[in-house]
mmCIF file of C-alpha atoms in Angstrom:
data_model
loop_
_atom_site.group_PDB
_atom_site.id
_atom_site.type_symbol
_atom_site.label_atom_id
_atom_site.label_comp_id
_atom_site.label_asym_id
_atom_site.label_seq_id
_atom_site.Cartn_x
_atom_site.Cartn_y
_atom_site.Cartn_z
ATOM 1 C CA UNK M 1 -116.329 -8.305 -45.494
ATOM 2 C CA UNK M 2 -117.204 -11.218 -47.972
ATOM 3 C CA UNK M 3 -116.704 -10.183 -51.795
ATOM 4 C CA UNK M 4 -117.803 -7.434 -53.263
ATOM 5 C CA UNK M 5 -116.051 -3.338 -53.028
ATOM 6 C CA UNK M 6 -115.879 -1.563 -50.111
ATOM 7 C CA UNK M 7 -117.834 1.289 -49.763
ATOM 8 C CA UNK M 8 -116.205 4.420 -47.212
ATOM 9 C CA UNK M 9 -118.099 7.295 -46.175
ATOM 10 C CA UNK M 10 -116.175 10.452 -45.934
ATOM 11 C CA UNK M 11 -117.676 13.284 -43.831
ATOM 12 C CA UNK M 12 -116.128 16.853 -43.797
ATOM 13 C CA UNK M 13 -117.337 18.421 -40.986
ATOM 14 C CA UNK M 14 -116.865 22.075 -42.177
ATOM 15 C CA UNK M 15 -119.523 23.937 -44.696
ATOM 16 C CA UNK M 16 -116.634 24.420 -47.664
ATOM 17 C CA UNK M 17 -117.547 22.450 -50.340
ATOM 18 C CA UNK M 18 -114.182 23.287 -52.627
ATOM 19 C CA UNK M 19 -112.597 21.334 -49.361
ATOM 20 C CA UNK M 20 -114.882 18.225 -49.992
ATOM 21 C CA UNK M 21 -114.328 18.057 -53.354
ATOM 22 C CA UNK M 22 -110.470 18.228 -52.284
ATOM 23 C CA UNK M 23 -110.702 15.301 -50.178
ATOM 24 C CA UNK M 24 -113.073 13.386 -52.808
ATOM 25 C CA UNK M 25 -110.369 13.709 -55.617
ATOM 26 C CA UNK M 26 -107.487 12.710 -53.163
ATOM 27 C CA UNK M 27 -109.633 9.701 -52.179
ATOM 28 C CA UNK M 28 -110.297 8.604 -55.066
ATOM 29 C CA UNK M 29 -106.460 8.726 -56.232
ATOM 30 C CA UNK M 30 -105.171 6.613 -52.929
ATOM 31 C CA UNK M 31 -108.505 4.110 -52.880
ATOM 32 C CA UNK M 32 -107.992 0.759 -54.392
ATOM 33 C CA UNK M 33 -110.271 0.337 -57.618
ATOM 34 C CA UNK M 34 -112.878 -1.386 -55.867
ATOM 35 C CA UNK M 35 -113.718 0.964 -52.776
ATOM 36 C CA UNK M 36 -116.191 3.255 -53.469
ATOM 37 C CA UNK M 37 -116.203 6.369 -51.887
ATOM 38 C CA UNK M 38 -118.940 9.010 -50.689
ATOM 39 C CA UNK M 39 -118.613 12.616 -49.649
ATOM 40 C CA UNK M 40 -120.716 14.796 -47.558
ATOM 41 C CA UNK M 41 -120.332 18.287 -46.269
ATOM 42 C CA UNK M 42 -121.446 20.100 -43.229
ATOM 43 C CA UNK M 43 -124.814 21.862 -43.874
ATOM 44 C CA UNK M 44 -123.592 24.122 -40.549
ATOM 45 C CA UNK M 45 -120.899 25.425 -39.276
ATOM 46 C CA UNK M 46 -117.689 27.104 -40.217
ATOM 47 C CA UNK M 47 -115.510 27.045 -43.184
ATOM 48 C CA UNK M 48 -112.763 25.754 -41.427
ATOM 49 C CA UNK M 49 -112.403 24.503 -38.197
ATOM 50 C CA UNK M 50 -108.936 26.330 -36.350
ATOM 51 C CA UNK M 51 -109.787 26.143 -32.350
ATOM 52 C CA UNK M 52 -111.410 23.441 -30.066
ATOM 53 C CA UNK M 53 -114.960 25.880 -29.942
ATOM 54 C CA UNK M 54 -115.141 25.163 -33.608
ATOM 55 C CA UNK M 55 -114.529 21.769 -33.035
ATOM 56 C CA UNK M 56 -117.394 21.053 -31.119
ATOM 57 C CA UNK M 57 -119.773 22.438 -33.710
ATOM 58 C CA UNK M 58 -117.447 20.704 -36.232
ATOM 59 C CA UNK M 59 -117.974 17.641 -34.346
ATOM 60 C CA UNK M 60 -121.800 17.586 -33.837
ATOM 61 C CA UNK M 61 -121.928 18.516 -37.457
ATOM 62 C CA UNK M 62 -120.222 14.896 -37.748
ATOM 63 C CA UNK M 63 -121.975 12.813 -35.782
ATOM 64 C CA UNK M 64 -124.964 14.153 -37.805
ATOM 65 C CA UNK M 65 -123.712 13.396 -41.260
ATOM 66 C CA UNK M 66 -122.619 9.793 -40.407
ATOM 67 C CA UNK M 67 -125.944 9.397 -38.816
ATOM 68 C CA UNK M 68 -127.465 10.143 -41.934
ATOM 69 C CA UNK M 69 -125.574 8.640 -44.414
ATOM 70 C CA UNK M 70 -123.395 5.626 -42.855
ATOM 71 C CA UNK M 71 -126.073 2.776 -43.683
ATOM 72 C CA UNK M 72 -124.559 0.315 -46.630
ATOM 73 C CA UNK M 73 -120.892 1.737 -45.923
ATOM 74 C CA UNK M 74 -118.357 -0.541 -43.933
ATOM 75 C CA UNK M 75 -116.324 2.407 -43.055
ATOM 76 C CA UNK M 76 -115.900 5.956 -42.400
ATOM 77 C CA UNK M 77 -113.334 8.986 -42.183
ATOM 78 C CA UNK M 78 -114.340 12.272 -40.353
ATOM 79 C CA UNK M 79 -111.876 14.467 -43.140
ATOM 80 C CA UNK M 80 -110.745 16.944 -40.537
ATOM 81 C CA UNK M 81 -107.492 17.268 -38.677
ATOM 82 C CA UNK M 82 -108.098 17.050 -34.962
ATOM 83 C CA UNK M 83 -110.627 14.645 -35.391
ATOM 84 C CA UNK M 84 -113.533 16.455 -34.328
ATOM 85 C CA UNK M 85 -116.190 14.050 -33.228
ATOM 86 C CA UNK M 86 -114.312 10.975 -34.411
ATOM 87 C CA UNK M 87 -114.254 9.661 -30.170
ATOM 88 C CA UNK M 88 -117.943 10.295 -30.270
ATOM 89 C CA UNK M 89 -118.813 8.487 -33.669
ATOM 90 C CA UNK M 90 -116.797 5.359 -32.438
ATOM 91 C CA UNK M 91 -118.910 4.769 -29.682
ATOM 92 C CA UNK M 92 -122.293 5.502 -31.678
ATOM 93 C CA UNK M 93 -121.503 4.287 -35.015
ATOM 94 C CA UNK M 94 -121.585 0.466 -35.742
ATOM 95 C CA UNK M 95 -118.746 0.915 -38.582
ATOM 96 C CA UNK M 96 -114.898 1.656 -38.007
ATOM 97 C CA UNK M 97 -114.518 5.684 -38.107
ATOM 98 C CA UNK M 98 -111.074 7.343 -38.471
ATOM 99 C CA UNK M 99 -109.655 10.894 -37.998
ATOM 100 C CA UNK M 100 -107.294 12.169 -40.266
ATOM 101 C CA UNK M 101 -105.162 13.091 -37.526
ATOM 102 C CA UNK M 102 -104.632 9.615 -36.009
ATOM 103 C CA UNK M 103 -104.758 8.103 -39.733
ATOM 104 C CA UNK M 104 -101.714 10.610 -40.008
ATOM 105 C CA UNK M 105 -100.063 9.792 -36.883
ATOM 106 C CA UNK M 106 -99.976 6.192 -36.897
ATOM 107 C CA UNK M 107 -98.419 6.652 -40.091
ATOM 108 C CA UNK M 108 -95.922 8.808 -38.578
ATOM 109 C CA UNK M 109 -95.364 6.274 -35.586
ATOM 110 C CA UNK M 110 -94.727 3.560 -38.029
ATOM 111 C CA UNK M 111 -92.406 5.131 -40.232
ATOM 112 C CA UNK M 112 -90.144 6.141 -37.455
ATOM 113 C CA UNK M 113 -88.645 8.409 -35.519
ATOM 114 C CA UNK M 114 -90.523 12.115 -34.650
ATOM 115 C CA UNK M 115 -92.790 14.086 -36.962
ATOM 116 C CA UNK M 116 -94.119 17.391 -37.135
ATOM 117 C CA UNK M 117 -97.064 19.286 -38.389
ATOM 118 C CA UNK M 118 -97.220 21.879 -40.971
ATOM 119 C CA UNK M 119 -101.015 23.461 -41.421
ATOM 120 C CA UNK M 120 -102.945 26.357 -43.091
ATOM 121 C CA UNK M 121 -102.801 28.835 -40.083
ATOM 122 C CA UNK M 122 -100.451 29.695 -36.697
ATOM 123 C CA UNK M 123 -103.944 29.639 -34.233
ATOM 124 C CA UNK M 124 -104.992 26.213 -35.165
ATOM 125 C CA UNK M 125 -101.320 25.302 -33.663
ATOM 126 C CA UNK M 126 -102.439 24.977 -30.060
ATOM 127 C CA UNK M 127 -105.108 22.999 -30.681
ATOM 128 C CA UNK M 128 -103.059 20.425 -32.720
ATOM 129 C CA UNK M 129 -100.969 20.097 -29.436
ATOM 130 C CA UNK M 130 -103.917 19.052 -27.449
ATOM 131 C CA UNK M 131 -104.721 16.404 -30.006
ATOM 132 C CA UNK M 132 -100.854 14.648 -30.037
ATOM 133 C CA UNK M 133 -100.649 15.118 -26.338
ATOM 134 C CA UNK M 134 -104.415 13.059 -26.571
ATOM 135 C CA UNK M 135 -103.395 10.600 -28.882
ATOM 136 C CA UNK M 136 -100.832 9.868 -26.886
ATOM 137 C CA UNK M 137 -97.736 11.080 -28.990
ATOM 138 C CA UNK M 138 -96.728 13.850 -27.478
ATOM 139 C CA UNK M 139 -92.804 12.359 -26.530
ATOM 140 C CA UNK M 140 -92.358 11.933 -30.910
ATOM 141 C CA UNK M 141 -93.797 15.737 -31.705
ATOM 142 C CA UNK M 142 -90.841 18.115 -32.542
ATOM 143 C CA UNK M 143 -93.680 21.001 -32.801
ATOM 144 C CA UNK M 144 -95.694 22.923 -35.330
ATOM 145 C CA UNK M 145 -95.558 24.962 -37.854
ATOM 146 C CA UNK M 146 -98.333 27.101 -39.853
ATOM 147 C CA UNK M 147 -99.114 30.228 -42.170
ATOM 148 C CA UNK M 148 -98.897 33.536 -40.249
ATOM 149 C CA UNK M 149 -101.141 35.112 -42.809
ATOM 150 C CA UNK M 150 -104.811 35.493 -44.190
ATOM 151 C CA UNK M 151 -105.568 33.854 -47.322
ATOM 152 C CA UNK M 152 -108.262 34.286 -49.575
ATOM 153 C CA UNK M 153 -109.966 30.838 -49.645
ATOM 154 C CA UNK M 154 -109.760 28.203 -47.553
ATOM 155 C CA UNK M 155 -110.132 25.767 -51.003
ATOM 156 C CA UNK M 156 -107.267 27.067 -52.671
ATOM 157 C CA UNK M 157 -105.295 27.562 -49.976
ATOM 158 C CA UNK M 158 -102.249 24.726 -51.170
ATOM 159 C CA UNK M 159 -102.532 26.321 -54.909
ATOM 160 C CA UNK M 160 -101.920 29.528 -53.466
ATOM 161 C CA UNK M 161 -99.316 29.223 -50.668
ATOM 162 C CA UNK M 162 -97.765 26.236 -52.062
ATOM 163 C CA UNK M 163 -93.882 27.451 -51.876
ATOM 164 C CA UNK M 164 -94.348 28.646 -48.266
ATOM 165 C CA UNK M 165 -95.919 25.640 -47.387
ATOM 166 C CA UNK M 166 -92.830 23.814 -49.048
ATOM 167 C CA UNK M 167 -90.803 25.853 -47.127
ATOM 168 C CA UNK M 168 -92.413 25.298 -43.791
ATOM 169 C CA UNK M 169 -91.975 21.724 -44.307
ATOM 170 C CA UNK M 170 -88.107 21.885 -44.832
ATOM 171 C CA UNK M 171 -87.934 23.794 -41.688
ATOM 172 C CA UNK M 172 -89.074 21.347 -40.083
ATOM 173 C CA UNK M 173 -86.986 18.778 -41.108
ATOM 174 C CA UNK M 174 -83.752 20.781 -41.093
ATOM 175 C CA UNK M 175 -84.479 23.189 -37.836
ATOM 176 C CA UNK M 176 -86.615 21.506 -35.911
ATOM 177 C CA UNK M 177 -85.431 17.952 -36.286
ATOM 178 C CA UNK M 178 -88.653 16.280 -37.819
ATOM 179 C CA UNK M 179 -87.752 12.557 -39.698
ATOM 180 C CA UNK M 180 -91.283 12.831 -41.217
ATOM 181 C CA UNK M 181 -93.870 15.518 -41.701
ATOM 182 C CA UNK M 182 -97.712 15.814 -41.282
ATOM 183 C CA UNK M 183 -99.718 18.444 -43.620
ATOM 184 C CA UNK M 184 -102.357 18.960 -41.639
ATOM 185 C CA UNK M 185 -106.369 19.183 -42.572
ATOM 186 C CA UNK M 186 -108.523 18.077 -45.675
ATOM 187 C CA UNK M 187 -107.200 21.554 -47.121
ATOM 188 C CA UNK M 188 -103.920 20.563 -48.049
ATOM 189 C CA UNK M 189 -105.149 16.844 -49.205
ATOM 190 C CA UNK M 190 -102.958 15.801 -51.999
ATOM 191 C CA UNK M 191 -100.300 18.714 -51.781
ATOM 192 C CA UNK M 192 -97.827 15.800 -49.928
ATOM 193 C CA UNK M 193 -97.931 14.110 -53.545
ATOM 194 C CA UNK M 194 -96.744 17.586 -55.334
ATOM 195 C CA UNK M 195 -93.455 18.533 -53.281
ATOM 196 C CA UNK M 196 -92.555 15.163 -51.781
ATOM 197 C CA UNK M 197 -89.443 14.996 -53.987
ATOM 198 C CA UNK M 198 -88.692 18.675 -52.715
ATOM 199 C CA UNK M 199 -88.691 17.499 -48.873
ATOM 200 C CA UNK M 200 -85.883 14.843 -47.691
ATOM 201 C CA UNK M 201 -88.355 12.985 -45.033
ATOM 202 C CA UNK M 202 -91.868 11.510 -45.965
ATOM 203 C CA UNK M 203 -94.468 13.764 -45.900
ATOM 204 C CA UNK M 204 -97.883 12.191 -44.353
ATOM 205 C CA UNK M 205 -101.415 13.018 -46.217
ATOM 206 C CA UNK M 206 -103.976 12.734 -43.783
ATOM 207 C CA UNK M 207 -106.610 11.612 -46.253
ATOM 208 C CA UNK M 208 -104.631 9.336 -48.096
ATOM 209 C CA UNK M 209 -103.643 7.697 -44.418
ATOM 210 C CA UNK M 210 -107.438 7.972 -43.417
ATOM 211 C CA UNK M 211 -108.682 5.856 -46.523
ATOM 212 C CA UNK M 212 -105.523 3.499 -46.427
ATOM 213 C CA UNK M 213 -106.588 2.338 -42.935
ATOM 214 C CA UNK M 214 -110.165 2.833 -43.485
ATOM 215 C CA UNK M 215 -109.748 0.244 -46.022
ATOM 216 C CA UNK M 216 -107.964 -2.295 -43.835
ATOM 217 C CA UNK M 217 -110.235 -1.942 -41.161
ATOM 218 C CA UNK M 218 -113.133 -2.025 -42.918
ATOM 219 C CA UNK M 219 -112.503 -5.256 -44.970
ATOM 220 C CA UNK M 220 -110.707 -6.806 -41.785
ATOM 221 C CA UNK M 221 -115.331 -7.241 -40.596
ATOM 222 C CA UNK M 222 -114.408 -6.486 -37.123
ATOM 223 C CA UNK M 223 -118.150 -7.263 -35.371
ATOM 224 C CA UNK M 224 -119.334 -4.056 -33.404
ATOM 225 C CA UNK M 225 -118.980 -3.565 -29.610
ATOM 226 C CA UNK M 226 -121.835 -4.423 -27.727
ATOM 227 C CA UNK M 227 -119.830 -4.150 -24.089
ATOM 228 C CA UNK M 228 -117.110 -2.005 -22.137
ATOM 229 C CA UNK M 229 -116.654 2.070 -22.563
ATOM 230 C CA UNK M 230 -117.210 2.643 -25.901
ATOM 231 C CA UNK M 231 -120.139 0.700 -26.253
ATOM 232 C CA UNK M 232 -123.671 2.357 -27.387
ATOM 233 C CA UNK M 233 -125.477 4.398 -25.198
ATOM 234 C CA UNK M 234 -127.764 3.293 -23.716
ATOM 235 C CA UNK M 235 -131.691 3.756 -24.833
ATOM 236 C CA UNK M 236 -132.899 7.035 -22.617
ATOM 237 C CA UNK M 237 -135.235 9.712 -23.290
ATOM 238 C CA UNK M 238 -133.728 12.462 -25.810
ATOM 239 C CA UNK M 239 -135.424 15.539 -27.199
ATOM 240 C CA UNK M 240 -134.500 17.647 -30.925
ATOM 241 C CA UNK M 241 -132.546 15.087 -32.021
ATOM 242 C CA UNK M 242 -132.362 14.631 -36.253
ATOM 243 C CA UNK M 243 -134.101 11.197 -36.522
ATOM 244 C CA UNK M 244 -131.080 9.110 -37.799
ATOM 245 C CA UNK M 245 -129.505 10.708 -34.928
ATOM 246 C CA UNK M 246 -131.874 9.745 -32.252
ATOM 247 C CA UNK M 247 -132.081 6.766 -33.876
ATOM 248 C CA UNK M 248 -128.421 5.792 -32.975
ATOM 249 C CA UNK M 249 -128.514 7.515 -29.340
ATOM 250 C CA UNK M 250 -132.003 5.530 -28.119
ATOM 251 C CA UNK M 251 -130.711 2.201 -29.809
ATOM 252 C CA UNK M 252 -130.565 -0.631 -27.144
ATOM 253 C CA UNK M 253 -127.672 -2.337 -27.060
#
């Protein structure tokens, strides 16, 4: 990228908008003062995505939104842990896109050592597996660890269950062995901030790691593939397709 501030787009997959503007104000506090950052929110879908069925919606609902509004950004972060629909967006999308788990992740690989996960709820647990284990990281993962009960929204989730959250990440570090910690999902965005001088290991935002490395890669003008696997599609006949959509699918490369 030559001069000028570097705009990311930030897509949240589910429909709650209190999560968006979560991940907005988060953005905003990691982004260097020039990048300027957009926000969209699922239009369909669930309010937060906890298994791999809700994923797939989740991740359709993605591809959509960057369809629609990646033009005039030089990056993009799909703000939900598990990534759902980031593999998908890098082979259609001509920008860098990031998940916030493998923003998260890499952080955790570089810092050292093995991580865990703390998130907002025990089912979404499995499902987090399957992602390290895809990403490759299963051998560093010390395991999981989530709230066992209901909560009353999914946007004030942190506020609410803060100090069990805290202590979930302290049992990770002291009975499960973790030398840095992942709080999983645009939910908790910016709660690592609040209680990092609470834990004794790093704790790893995945929105704050998302932008970072949005950031380098998206001012490091990396030209788009036009050969090998994760090349575009090729042009082919396609039916009920949103336009921007179809637009990306029927391209020729």
């Amino acid at each position: 990228m030559n001069g000028g501030g570097l705009k990311i787009l930030l897509v949240n997959p589910n429909i709650s908008q209190s999560v968006t503007d979560l991940i907005r104000e988060e953005a905003m506090r990691v982004a260097l003062p020039d990048t300027e950052i957009t926000t969209a929110t699922a239009d369909f879908g669930v309010a937060y995505i906890e298994t791999p069925a809700e994923a797939a919606v989740g991740g359709y609902a993605a591809l959509k939104m960057l369809a629609e509004h990646h033009p005039g950004h030089q990056a993009a972060v799909v703000a939900a842990f598990g990534d759902p629909g980031v593999e998908a967006a890098k082979e259609i999308l001509p920008i860098p896109v990031i998940g916030l788990t493998e923003a998260a992740l890499s952080a955790a690989l570089l810092l050292g050592g093995r991580f865990a996960i703390v998130g907002i709820s025990a089912r979404i647990g499995a499902w987090y597996r399957q992602t390290v284990e895809r990403l490759g990281l299963g051998s560093r993962f010390v395991g999981y660890r989530g709230l066992r009960g209901s909560f009353a929204d999914v946007g004030s989730v942190q506020r609410d269950e803060k100090q069990l959250l805290l202590e979930l990440c302290i049992a990770c570090v002291e009975q499960d062995g973790a030398d840095a910690v992942v709080l999983a999902g645009a939910p908790l965005a910016g709660l690592a901030r609040q209680i990092t001088d609470r834990v004794p290991v790093p704790l790893i935002d995945g929105v704050g790691s998302a932008v970072r490395m949005a950031e380098a890669l998206g001012r490091s003008g990396f030209a788009p593939r036009r050969s090998g696997a994760l090349a575009p599609p090729p042009a082919k006949g396609h039916a009920g397709l949103p336009e921007p959509l179809a637009a990306l699918i029927g391209r020729t490369r």
